[in-house]
Amino acid sequence: TSHPLALPVGVTLDRYIMNRQTAFAYATGELSQLLRDIALASKIIHREVNRAGLIDLTGGMGVENVQGESQQKLDVIANIRFIRALKNGGEACALLSEEDEEIIYTGNNNGKYVVAIDPLDGSSNIDVNVSIGTIFSIYRRVTPVGTLPQREDFLQGGQEQVAAGYILYGSSTILVYTTGCGVNGFTYDYSLGEFILSHPDIKSPEDGTIYSCNEGNLEQYDSSIQSYLAACRQQQYTARYIGSLVADFHRNLLKGGIYLYPATTKNPNGKLRLLYECYPLAFIAEQAGCKISDGNQPVLDIIPTDFHQRSPLFMGAPRMVKTLLDYMAT
Ligand code: P6P
């Protein structure tokens, strides 16, 4: 349910964050400041993304990132911008980025939070002007404040997230996040340089008729998933797959439907990353009333062991996900 202090559409992100902070006596302002730091970096990336074609930022840089994928220039810029914003902001003691194998220390060992982030997911879509996105996940550190952050700060498990969100750089730029009290969307008005509350208290539909997966992988899917997808086609559902996770997720959240990235022979544990893709999207999805599973358990219950581990992902309208899981259980 929306908080009694719910603010009207049109309020700025800064005002909204302050309002929510005052609504929680324990709030000391650090998380508020951290969210502002993330919003600032995303404004800078919005600008880079929207002029990439103009100043030849697109195209491979020939630099391999930890994932062994060709690194687009905007990938590098986005990673640098978030690291810099969080270092300057002072609230995060460490980051884990999709672009770097190991922990990135901010030098702020007194920071109470750690951030797992995919600075710019779907960067192979940049050159063809397809929407791309940032995904972030925030934990309170479990190691003593003042000491060097450790692996366990990032391996607490999805249920321990204190906040999660994404920024979708699409036909417009929208920041969607949760701190566990519902999900709100803020559309960027670049003429003001402000994120404005445009999608208060997002609740995803209980059912849907849109399915979203890369059907090019169909033959690699478990037969139960193939059967479920055949049933979707027989019911003349609509297929929508953008191939950019944040864009597919956002459509699913607002319109209802089911998004599937199952295990394949090429990616036996699925392709999507647990810490900075599946966990944050699962937190948001559950807060908006979606169901999200790895096929065996709720994604938020998966015990993490490795920073860059992958997970299958099935997410969307509860009725649709339940039907899929019934197929998978037979
Ligand atoms: P496939 C982009 O590389 C990405 O990580 C996600 O943004 C996207 O949803 C997925 O991979 C697409 O993967 O195998 O369908 O091309």
PDB file of N, CA and C and ligand atoms in Angstrom, residues 69 98 118 120-125 131-133 135 213-215 217 221 241-248 259-261 264 266-267 271-273 277 310, ligand 1:
ATOM      1  N   GLU A  69      32.966  -9.897 -23.096  1.00  0.00           N
ATOM      2  CA  GLU A  69      32.201  -9.329 -24.211  1.00  0.00           C
ATOM      3  C   GLU A  69      32.933  -8.096 -24.716  1.00  0.00           C
ATOM      4  N   GLU A  98      29.324  -5.036 -12.962  1.00  0.00           N
ATOM      5  CA  GLU A  98      29.330  -6.065 -14.013  1.00  0.00           C
ATOM      6  C   GLU A  98      30.611  -5.973 -14.820  1.00  0.00           C
ATOM      7  N   ASP A 118      24.963  -2.953 -12.503  1.00  0.00           N
ATOM      8  CA  ASP A 118      25.228  -3.179 -13.916  1.00  0.00           C
ATOM      9  C   ASP A 118      25.125  -1.795 -14.548  1.00  0.00           C
ATOM     10  N   LEU A 120      25.605  -0.323 -17.403  1.00  0.00           N
ATOM     11  CA  LEU A 120      24.874  -0.119 -18.649  1.00  0.00           C
ATOM     12  C   LEU A 120      24.642  -1.496 -19.278  1.00  0.00           C
ATOM     13  N   ASP A 121      23.459  -2.044 -18.978  1.00  0.00           N
ATOM     14  CA  ASP A 121      23.153  -3.390 -19.467  1.00  0.00           C
ATOM     15  C   ASP A 121      22.611  -3.307 -20.893  1.00  0.00           C
ATOM     16  N   GLY A 122      22.974  -4.293 -21.679  1.00  0.00           N
ATOM     17  CA  GLY A 122      22.411  -4.308 -23.027  1.00  0.00           C
ATOM     18  C   GLY A 122      23.189  -3.391 -23.952  1.00  0.00           C
ATOM     19  N   SER A 123      24.468  -3.188 -23.644  1.00  0.00           N
ATOM     20  CA  SER A 123      25.226  -2.159 -24.374  1.00  0.00           C
ATOM     21  C   SER A 123      25.402  -2.532 -25.850  1.00  0.00           C
ATOM     22  N   SER A 124      25.201  -3.813 -26.197  1.00  0.00           N
ATOM     23  CA  SER A 124      25.298  -4.176 -27.628  1.00  0.00           C
ATOM     24  C   SER A 124      24.149  -3.523 -28.402  1.00  0.00           C
ATOM     25  N   ASN A 125      23.178  -2.965 -27.672  1.00  0.00           N
ATOM     26  CA  ASN A 125      22.045  -2.322 -28.350  1.00  0.00           C
ATOM     27  C   ASN A 125      22.299  -0.848 -28.660  1.00  0.00           C
ATOM     28  N   SER A 131      16.742   0.851 -26.573  1.00  0.00           N
ATOM     29  CA  SER A 131      16.812   1.279 -25.165  1.00  0.00           C
ATOM     30  C   SER A 131      17.794   0.417 -24.384  1.00  0.00           C
ATOM     31  N   ILE A 132      18.521   1.065 -23.455  1.00  0.00           N
ATOM     32  CA  ILE A 132      19.466   0.351 -22.581  1.00  0.00           C
ATOM     33  C   ILE A 132      19.225   0.812 -21.144  1.00  0.00           C
ATOM     34  N   GLY A 133      19.876   0.137 -20.195  1.00  0.00           N
ATOM     35  CA  GLY A 133      19.554   0.480 -18.812  1.00  0.00           C
ATOM     36  C   GLY A 133      20.669   0.223 -17.817  1.00  0.00           C
ATOM     37  N   ILE A 135      21.144  -1.036 -13.768  1.00  0.00           N
ATOM     38  CA  ILE A 135      20.447  -1.754 -12.695  1.00  0.00           C
ATOM     39  C   ILE A 135      21.319  -1.677 -11.438  1.00  0.00           C
ATOM     40  N   CYS A 213      10.677 -13.785 -24.467  1.00  0.00           N
ATOM     41  CA  CYS A 213      11.891 -14.615 -24.377  1.00  0.00           C
ATOM     42  C   CYS A 213      12.545 -14.625 -25.743  1.00  0.00           C
ATOM     43  N   ASN A 214      13.798 -15.062 -25.786  1.00  0.00           N
ATOM     44  CA  ASN A 214      14.491 -15.150 -27.072  1.00  0.00           C
ATOM     45  C   ASN A 214      14.162 -16.510 -27.702  1.00  0.00           C
ATOM     46  N   GLU A 215      13.146 -16.528 -28.554  1.00  0.00           N
ATOM     47  CA  GLU A 215      12.669 -17.811 -29.104  1.00  0.00           C
ATOM     48  C   GLU A 215      13.705 -18.454 -30.018  1.00  0.00           C
ATOM     49  N   ASN A 217      16.345 -19.384 -28.900  1.00  0.00           N
ATOM     50  CA  ASN A 217      16.917 -20.408 -28.007  1.00  0.00           C
ATOM     51  C   ASN A 217      15.919 -21.528 -27.712  1.00  0.00           C
ATOM     52  N   TYR A 221      15.684 -24.941 -24.693  1.00  0.00           N
ATOM     53  CA  TYR A 221      14.937 -24.866 -23.433  1.00  0.00           C
ATOM     54  C   TYR A 221      14.486 -26.255 -22.994  1.00  0.00           C
ATOM     55  N   TYR A 241       9.881  -9.169 -27.429  1.00  0.00           N
ATOM     56  CA  TYR A 241      11.238  -9.364 -26.886  1.00  0.00           C
ATOM     57  C   TYR A 241      12.146  -8.312 -27.482  1.00  0.00           C
ATOM     58  N   ILE A 242      12.642  -7.410 -26.617  1.00  0.00           N
ATOM     59  CA  ILE A 242      13.484  -6.312 -27.087  1.00  0.00           C
ATOM     60  C   ILE A 242      14.949  -6.724 -27.089  1.00  0.00           C
ATOM     61  N   GLY A 243      15.279  -7.659 -26.178  1.00  0.00           N
ATOM     62  CA  GLY A 243      16.667  -8.115 -26.074  1.00  0.00           C
ATOM     63  C   GLY A 243      17.502  -7.143 -25.270  1.00  0.00           C
ATOM     64  N   SER A 244      16.852  -6.269 -24.528  1.00  0.00           N
ATOM     65  CA  SER A 244      17.519  -5.386 -23.580  1.00  0.00           C
ATOM     66  C   SER A 244      16.757  -5.545 -22.273  1.00  0.00           C
ATOM     67  N   LEU A 245      17.416  -6.130 -21.278  1.00  0.00           N
ATOM     68  CA  LEU A 245      16.720  -6.622 -20.080  1.00  0.00           C
ATOM     69  C   LEU A 245      15.855  -5.561 -19.408  1.00  0.00           C
ATOM     70  N   VAL A 246      16.410  -4.357 -19.217  1.00  0.00           N
ATOM     71  CA  VAL A 246      15.667  -3.331 -18.480  1.00  0.00           C
ATOM     72  C   VAL A 246      14.408  -2.932 -19.253  1.00  0.00           C
ATOM     73  N   ALA A 247      14.530  -2.842 -20.583  1.00  0.00           N
ATOM     74  CA  ALA A 247      13.367  -2.476 -21.409  1.00  0.00           C
ATOM     75  C   ALA A 247      12.304  -3.580 -21.350  1.00  0.00           C
ATOM     76  N   ASP A 248      12.725  -4.829 -21.468  1.00  0.00           N
ATOM     77  CA  ASP A 248      11.763  -5.946 -21.397  1.00  0.00           C
ATOM     78  C   ASP A 248      11.126  -6.016 -20.018  1.00  0.00           C
ATOM     79  N   TYR A 259       8.296 -12.775 -18.474  1.00  0.00           N
ATOM     80  CA  TYR A 259       9.636 -12.682 -19.074  1.00  0.00           C
ATOM     81  C   TYR A 259      10.396 -13.941 -18.675  1.00  0.00           C
ATOM     82  N   LEU A 260      11.007 -14.575 -19.673  1.00  0.00           N
ATOM     83  CA  LEU A 260      11.744 -15.807 -19.385  1.00  0.00           C
ATOM     84  C   LEU A 260      13.162 -15.703 -19.922  1.00  0.00           C
ATOM     85  N   TYR A 261      14.168 -15.964 -19.084  1.00  0.00           N
ATOM     86  CA  TYR A 261      15.483 -16.266 -19.581  1.00  0.00           C
ATOM     87  C   TYR A 261      15.926 -17.603 -18.956  1.00  0.00           C
ATOM     88  N   THR A 264      20.088 -22.493 -20.922  1.00  0.00           N
ATOM     89  CA  THR A 264      20.222 -23.003 -22.296  1.00  0.00           C
ATOM     90  C   THR A 264      21.491 -23.864 -22.341  1.00  0.00           C
ATOM     91  N   LYS A 266      24.002 -23.205 -24.071  1.00  0.00           N
ATOM     92  CA  LYS A 266      25.125 -22.259 -24.065  1.00  0.00           C
ATOM     93  C   LYS A 266      25.315 -21.671 -22.657  1.00  0.00           C
ATOM     94  N   ASN A 267      24.214 -21.399 -21.980  1.00  0.00           N
ATOM     95  CA  ASN A 267      24.267 -20.846 -20.612  1.00  0.00           C
ATOM     96  C   ASN A 267      23.476 -21.761 -19.680  1.00  0.00           C
ATOM     97  N   LYS A 271      21.594 -16.812 -18.429  1.00  0.00           N
ATOM     98  CA  LYS A 271      22.578 -15.808 -18.866  1.00  0.00           C
ATOM     99  C   LYS A 271      22.649 -14.640 -17.896  1.00  0.00           C
ATOM    100  N   LEU A 272      21.542 -14.343 -17.219  1.00  0.00           N
ATOM    101  CA  LEU A 272      21.457 -13.118 -16.430  1.00  0.00           C
ATOM    102  C   LEU A 272      22.177 -13.284 -15.097  1.00  0.00           C
ATOM    103  N   ARG A 273      22.769 -12.174 -14.638  1.00  0.00           N
ATOM    104  CA  ARG A 273      23.618 -12.184 -13.452  1.00  0.00           C
ATOM    105  C   ARG A 273      22.771 -12.014 -12.198  1.00  0.00           C
ATOM    106  N   GLU A 277      21.553  -8.098 -11.572  1.00  0.00           N
ATOM    107  CA  GLU A 277      20.413  -8.113 -12.505  1.00  0.00           C
ATOM    108  C   GLU A 277      19.216  -8.788 -11.840  1.00  0.00           C
ATOM    109  N   ARG A 310      25.418 -16.651 -12.535  1.00  0.00           N
ATOM    110  CA  ARG A 310      24.229 -16.431 -13.353  1.00  0.00           C
ATOM    111  C   ARG A 310      23.054 -17.214 -12.755  1.00  0.00           C
TER     112      ARG A 310
HETATM  113  P1  P6P B   1      19.980 -12.837 -25.736  1.00  0.00           P
HETATM  114  C1  P6P B   1      22.125  -7.921 -23.103  1.00  0.00           C
HETATM  115  O1  P6P B   1      23.365  -8.420 -23.512  1.00  0.00           O
HETATM  116  C2  P6P B   1      21.576  -8.861 -22.059  1.00  0.00           C
HETATM  117  O2  P6P B   1      22.436  -9.021 -20.995  1.00  0.00           O
HETATM  118  C3  P6P B   1      20.233  -8.329 -21.574  1.00  0.00           C
HETATM  119  O3  P6P B   1      20.155  -6.954 -21.585  1.00  0.00           O
HETATM  120  C4  P6P B   1      19.280  -8.934 -22.541  1.00  0.00           C
HETATM  121  O4  P6P B   1      17.998  -9.101 -22.015  1.00  0.00           O
HETATM  122  C5  P6P B   1      19.927 -10.290 -22.828  1.00  0.00           C
HETATM  123  O5  P6P B   1      21.322 -10.115 -22.662  1.00  0.00           O
HETATM  124  C6  P6P B   1      19.633 -10.728 -24.240  1.00  0.00           C
HETATM  125  O6  P6P B   1      20.231 -12.002 -24.376  1.00  0.00           O
HETATM  126  O7  P6P B   1      20.647 -14.167 -25.475  1.00  0.00           O
HETATM  127  O8  P6P B   1      18.478 -12.973 -25.871  1.00  0.00           O
HETATM  128  O9  P6P B   1      20.579 -12.022 -26.834  1.00  0.00           O
END
